[in-house]
Coordinates of C-alpha atoms and ligand atoms in Angstrom, one line a residue:
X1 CA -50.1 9.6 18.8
X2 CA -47.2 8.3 16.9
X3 CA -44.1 10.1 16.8
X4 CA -42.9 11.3 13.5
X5 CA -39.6 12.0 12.3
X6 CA -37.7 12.8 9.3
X7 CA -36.5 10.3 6.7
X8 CA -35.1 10.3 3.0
X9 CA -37.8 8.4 1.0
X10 CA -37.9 6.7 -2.3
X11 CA -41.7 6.5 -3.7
X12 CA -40.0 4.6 -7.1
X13 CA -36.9 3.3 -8.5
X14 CA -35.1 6.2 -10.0
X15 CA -31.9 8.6 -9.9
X16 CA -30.7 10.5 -7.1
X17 CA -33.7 12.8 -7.7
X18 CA -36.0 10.3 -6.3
X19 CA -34.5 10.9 -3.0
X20 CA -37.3 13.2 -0.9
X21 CA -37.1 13.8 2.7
X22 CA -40.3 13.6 4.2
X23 CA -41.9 13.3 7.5
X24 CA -42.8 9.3 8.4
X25 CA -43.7 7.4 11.4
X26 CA -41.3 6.2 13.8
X27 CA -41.3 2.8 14.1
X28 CA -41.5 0.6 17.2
X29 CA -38.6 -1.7 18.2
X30 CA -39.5 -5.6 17.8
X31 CA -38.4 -8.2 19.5
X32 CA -34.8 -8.6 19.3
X33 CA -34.6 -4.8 18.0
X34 CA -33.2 -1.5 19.7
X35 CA -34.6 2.2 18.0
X36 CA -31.6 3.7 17.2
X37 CA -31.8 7.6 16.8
X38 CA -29.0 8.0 14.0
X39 CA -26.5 10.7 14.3
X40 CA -24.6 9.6 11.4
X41 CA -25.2 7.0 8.2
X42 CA -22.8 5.5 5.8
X43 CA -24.0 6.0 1.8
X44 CA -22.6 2.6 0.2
X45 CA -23.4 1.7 -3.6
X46 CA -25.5 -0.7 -2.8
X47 CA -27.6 1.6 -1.8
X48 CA -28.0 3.3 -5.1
X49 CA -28.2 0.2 -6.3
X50 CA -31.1 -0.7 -4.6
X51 CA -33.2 2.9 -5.4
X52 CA -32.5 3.0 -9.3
X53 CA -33.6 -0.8 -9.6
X54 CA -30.7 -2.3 -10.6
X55 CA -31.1 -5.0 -7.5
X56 CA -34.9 -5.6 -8.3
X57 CA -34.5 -8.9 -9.5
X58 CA -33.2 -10.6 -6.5
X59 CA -34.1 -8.1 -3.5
X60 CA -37.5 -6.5 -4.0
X61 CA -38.6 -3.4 -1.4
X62 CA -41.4 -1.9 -0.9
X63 CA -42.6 1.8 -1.6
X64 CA -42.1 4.3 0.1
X65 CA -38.7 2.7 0.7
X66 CA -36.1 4.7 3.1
X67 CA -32.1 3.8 1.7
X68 CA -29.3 3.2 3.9
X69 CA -27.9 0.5 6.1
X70 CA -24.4 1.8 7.8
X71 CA -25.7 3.6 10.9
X72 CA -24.4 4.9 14.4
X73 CA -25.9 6.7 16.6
X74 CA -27.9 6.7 19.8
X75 CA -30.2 3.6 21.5
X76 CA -33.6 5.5 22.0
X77 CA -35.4 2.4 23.0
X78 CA -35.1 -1.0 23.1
X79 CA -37.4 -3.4 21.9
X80 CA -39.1 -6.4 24.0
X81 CA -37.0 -8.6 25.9
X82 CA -33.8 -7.1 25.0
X83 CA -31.3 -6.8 27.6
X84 CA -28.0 -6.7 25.6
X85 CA -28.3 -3.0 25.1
X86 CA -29.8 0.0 27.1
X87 CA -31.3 3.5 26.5
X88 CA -28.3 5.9 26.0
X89 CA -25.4 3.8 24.6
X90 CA -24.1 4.5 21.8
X91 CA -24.0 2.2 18.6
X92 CA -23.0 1.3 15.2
X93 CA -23.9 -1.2 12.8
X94 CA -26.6 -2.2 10.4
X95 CA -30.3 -1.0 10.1
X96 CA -32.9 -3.3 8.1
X97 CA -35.2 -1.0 7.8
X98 CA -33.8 2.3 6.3
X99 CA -31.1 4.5 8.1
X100 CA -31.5 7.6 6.3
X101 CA -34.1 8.7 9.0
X102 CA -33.7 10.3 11.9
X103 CA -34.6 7.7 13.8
X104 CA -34.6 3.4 12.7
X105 CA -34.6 0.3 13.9
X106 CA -31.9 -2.3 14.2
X107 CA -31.3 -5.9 15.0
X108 CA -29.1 -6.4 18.0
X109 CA -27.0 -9.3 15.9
X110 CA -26.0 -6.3 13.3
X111 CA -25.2 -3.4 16.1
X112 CA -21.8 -3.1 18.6
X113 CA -20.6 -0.1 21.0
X114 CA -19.1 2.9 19.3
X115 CA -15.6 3.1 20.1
X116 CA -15.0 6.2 22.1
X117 CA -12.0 6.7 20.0
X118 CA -14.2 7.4 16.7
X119 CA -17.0 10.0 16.2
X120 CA -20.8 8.9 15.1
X121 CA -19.3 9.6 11.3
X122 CA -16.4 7.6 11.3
X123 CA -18.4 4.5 13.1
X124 CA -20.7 4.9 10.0
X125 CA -17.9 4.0 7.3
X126 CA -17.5 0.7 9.4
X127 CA -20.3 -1.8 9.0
X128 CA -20.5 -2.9 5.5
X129 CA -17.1 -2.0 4.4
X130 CA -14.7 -3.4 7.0
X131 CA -17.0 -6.4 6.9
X132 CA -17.1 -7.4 3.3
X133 CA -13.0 -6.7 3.8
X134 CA -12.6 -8.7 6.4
X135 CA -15.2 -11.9 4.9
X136 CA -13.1 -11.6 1.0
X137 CA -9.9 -11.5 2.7
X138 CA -10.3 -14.4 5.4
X139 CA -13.7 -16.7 5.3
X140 CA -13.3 -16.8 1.3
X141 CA -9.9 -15.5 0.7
X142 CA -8.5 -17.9 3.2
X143 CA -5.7 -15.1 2.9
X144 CA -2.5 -16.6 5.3
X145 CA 0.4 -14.4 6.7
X146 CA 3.5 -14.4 4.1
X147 CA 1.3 -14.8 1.2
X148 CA 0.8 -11.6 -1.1
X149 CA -1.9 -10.0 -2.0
X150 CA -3.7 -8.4 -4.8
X151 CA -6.0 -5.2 -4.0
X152 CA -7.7 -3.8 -6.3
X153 CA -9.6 -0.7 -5.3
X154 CA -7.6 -0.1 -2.2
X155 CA -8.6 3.7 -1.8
X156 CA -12.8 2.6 -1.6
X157 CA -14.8 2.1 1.2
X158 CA -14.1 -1.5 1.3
X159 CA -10.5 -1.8 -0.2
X160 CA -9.1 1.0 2.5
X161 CA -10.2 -2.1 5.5
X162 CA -8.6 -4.5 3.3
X163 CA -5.3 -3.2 2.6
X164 CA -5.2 -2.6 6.6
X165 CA -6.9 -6.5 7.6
X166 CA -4.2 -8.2 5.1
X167 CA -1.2 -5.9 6.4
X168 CA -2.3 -6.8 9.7
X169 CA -2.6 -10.6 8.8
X170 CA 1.1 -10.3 8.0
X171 CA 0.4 -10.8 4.2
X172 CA 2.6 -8.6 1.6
X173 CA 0.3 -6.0 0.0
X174 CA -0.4 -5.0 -3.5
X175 CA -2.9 -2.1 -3.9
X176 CA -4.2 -0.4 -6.6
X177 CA -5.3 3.3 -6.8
X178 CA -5.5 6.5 -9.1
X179 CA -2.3 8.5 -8.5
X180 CA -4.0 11.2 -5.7
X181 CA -4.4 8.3 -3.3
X182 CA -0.8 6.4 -3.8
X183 CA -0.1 7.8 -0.5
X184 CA -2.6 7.4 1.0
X185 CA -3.0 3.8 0.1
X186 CA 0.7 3.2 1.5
X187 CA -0.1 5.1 4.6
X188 CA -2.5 2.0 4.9
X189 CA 0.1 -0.7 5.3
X190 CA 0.3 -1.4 1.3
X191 CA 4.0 -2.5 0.5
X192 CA 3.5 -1.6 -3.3
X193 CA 1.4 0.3 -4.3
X194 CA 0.5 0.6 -8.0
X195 CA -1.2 3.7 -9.7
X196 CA -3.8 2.4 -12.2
X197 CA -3.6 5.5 -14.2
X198 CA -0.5 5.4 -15.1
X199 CA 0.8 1.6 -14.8
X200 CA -0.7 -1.5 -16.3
X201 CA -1.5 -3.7 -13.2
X202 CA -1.2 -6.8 -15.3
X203 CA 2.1 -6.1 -16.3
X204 CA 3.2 -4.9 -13.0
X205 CA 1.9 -8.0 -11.0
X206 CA 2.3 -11.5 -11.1
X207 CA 1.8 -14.9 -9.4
X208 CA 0.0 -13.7 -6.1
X209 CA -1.8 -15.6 -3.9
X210 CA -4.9 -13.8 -3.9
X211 CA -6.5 -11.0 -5.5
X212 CA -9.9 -9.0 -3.8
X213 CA -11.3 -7.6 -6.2
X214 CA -13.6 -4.5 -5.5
X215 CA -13.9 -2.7 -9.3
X216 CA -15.2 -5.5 -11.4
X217 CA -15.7 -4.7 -15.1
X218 CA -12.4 -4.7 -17.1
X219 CA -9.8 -4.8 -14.1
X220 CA -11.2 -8.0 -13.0
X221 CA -9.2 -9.4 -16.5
X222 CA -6.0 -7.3 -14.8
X223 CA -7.1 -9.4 -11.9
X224 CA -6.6 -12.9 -12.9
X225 CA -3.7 -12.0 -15.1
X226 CA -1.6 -11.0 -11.7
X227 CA -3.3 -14.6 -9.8
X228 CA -0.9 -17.3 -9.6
X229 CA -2.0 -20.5 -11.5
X230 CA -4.3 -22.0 -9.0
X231 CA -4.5 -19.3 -6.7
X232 CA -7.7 -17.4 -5.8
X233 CA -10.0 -14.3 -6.9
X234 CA -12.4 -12.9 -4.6
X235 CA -14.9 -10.6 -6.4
X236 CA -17.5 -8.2 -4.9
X237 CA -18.3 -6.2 -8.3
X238 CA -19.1 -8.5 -11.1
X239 CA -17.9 -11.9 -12.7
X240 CA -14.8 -12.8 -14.7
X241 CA -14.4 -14.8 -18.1
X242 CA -15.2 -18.3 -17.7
X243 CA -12.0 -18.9 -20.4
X244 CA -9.8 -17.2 -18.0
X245 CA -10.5 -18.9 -14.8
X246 CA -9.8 -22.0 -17.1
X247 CA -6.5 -21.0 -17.7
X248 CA -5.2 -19.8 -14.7
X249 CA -7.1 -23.1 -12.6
X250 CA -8.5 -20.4 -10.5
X251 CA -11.0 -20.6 -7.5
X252 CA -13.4 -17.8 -7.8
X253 CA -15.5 -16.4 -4.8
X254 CA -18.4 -13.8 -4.7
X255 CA -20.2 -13.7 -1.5
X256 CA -22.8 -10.9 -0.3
X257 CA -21.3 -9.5 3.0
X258 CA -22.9 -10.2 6.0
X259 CA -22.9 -7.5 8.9
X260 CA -22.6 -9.0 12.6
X261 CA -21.9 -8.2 16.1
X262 CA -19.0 -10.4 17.1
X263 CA -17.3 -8.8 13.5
X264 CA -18.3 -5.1 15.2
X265 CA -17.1 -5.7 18.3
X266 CA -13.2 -7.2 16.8
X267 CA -13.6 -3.6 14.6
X268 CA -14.4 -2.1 17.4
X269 CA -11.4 -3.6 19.6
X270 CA -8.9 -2.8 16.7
X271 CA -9.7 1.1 16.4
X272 CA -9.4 1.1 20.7
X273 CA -5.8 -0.3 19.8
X274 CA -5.1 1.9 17.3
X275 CA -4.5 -1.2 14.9
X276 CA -7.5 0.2 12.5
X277 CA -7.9 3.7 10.7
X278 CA -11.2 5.1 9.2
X279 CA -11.6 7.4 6.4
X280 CA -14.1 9.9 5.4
X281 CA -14.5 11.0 2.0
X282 CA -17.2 13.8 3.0
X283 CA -19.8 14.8 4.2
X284 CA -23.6 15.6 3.8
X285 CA -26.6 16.5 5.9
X286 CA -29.2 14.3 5.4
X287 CA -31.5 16.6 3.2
X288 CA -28.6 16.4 0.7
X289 CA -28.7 12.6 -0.2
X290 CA -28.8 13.3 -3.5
X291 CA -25.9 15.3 -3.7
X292 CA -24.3 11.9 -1.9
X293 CA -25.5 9.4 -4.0
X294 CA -24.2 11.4 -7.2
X295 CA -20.9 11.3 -6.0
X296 CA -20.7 8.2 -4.9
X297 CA -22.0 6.6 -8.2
X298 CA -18.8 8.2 -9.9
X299 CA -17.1 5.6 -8.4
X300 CA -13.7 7.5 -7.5
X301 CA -12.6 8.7 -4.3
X302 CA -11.2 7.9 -0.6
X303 CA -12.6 6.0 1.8
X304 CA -17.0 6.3 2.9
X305 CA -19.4 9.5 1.8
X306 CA -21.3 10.0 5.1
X307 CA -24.7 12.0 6.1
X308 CA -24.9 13.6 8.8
X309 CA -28.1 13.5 10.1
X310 CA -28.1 14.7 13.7
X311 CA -25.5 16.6 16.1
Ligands
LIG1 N1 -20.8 -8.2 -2.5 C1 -20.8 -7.5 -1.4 O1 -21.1 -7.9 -0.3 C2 -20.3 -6.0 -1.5 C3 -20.1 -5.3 -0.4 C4 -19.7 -4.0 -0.5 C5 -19.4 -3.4 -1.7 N2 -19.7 -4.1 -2.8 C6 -19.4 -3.5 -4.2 O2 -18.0 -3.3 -4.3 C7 -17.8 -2.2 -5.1 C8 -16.8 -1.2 -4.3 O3 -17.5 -0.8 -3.1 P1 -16.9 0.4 -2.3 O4 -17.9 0.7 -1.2 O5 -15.5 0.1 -1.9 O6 -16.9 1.6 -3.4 P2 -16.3 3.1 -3.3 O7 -16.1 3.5 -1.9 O8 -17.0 3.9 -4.3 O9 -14.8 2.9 -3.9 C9 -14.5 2.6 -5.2 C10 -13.0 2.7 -5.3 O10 -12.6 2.1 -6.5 C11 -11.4 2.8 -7.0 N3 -11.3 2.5 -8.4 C12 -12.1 2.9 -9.4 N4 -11.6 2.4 -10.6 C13 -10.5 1.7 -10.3 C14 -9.6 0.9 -11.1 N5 -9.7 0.8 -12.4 N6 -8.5 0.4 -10.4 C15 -8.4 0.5 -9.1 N7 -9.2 1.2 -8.3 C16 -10.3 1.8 -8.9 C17 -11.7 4.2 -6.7 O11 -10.4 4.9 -6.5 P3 -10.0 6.1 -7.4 O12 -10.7 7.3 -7.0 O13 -8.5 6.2 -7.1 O14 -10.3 5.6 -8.8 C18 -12.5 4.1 -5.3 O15 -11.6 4.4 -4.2 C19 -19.1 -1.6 -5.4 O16 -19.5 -2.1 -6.7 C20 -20.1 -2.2 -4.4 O17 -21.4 -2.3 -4.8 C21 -20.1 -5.4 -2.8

């Protein structure tokens, strides 16, 4: 008979109330898959994104849908013809297939070895964060040491990676943040760091090289105010007035971040050298997903919410 576990399940597009954990079927490992039995899973916006339908129109899912990509955890069994990971070893990385279950499968190209360093929580802030830093900041960023750098956001799940990536890089570092994480954000690497709440950021900054932009909305105007004329704005969170890319000649890039096993593996490397930190905002257990999503969809706080769904 098949095995059944526990997963959080969306039956239609909704608010956090949608979220049910139920029993479902454990599914097998494909070819070029290992089943990962998940101690811990990353809660990222997307993923409410995804469950109240505000992604329908260019990534459709299918119901009962289970939420959730940022996973670590244990291999339970690999899949046929895979060789590059055994039974035992312990993983992070990216599930297709819903990682707010107890147990889910995962490509081999999106998983890497836990660092020993790092407990099954922390590797489940990694995978989407410190990759969508690390792809704005260098593959469309094209960020270079000396230059300086705009981050805006620098507290979030992706903007704490890329204050440390850029400092690391050897560029000069501008982050932005609400005045409880000023510290913090410095404690990063930041060189300035400028509190939103109480400073205008486009009065305060001016002529950088790039800016990564991880708020959208209103700050991304802030945004191309600081840019240099010609220089660059990276975007994950929405688009900018045409009229003001115009007038500062700048390059725009939005890219969708893509999760992958050499990028694992250099995070992975990093944290062993003690050259990367990772933050946890809190924590749930998995029956409270809800509760997780509501607080990430304020849209405040420092660094990845985080369910817990196994010891
Ligand atoms: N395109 C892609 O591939 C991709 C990948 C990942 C994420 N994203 C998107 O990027 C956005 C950020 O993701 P995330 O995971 O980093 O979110 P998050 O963990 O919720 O972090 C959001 C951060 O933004 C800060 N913030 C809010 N308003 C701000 C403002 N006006 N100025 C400066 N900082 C401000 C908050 O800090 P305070 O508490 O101090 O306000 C918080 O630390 C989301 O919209 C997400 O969907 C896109």
């Amino acid at each position: 008979m098949a095995k059944q576990a526990q997963a959080i399940c969306i039956h239609n597009y909704g608010g956090p109330e949608e979220l049910k954990l139920e029993q479902v079927q454990v599914p097998d490992p494909q070819t070029d898959e290992v089943l990962v039995r998940v101690r811990a899973v990353g809660v990222n916006p997307v993923d409410w994104k995804i469950t109240e339908g505000w992604l329908k129109d260019v990534l459709s899912i299918q119901f009962p849908y289970i939420p959730g990509r940022d996973i670590a955890g244990i291999v339970e069994e690999v899949g046929p013809g895979v060789t590059a990971f055994q039974k035992g070893q312990a993983v992070f990385g990216q599930s297709a297939k819903g990682g707010y279950a107890e147990y889910t499968p995962a490509s081999i190209n999106t998983l890497a070895l836990k660092p020993d360093a790092i407990s099954f929580e922390e590797a489940a802030t990694i995978p989407v964060g410190a990759t969508t830093a690390w792809q704005g900041l260098f593959d469309h960023g094209n960020l270079q040491p000396g230059q300086t750098v705009l981050i805006q956001g620098a507290s979030g799940g992706v903007g704490l990676f890329a204050v440390q990536f850029a400092h690391w890089k050897g560029a000069r570092v501008i982050g932005t943040t609400s005045s409880a994480s000023v510290d913090f954000v410095r404690s990063l690497g930041a060189d300035t760091v400028i509190d939103y709440t109480s400073t205008s950021v486009e009065q305060a900054v001016h002529d950088v090289d790039l800016v990564f932009d991880t708020v959208g909305g209103p700050t991304l105007a802030s945004s191309l105010k600081a840019l240099k004329n010609g220089g660059t704005l990276v975007t994950i969170a929405g688009q900018p007035e045409e009229a003001q890319v115009r007038e500062k000649n700048a390059r725009v890039e939005w890219f969708s971040a893509q999760v992958s096993h050499d990028l694992l593996a250099t995070f992975a490397k990093l944290i062993e050298e003690g050259q990367l930190k990772v933050v946890i905002e809190a924590t749930y257990p998995l029956a409270e997903a809800a509760q997780a999503h509501q607080r990430s969809k304020t849209g405040h706080g420092r660094g990845r919410i985080v369910l817990k769904v196994a010891d």
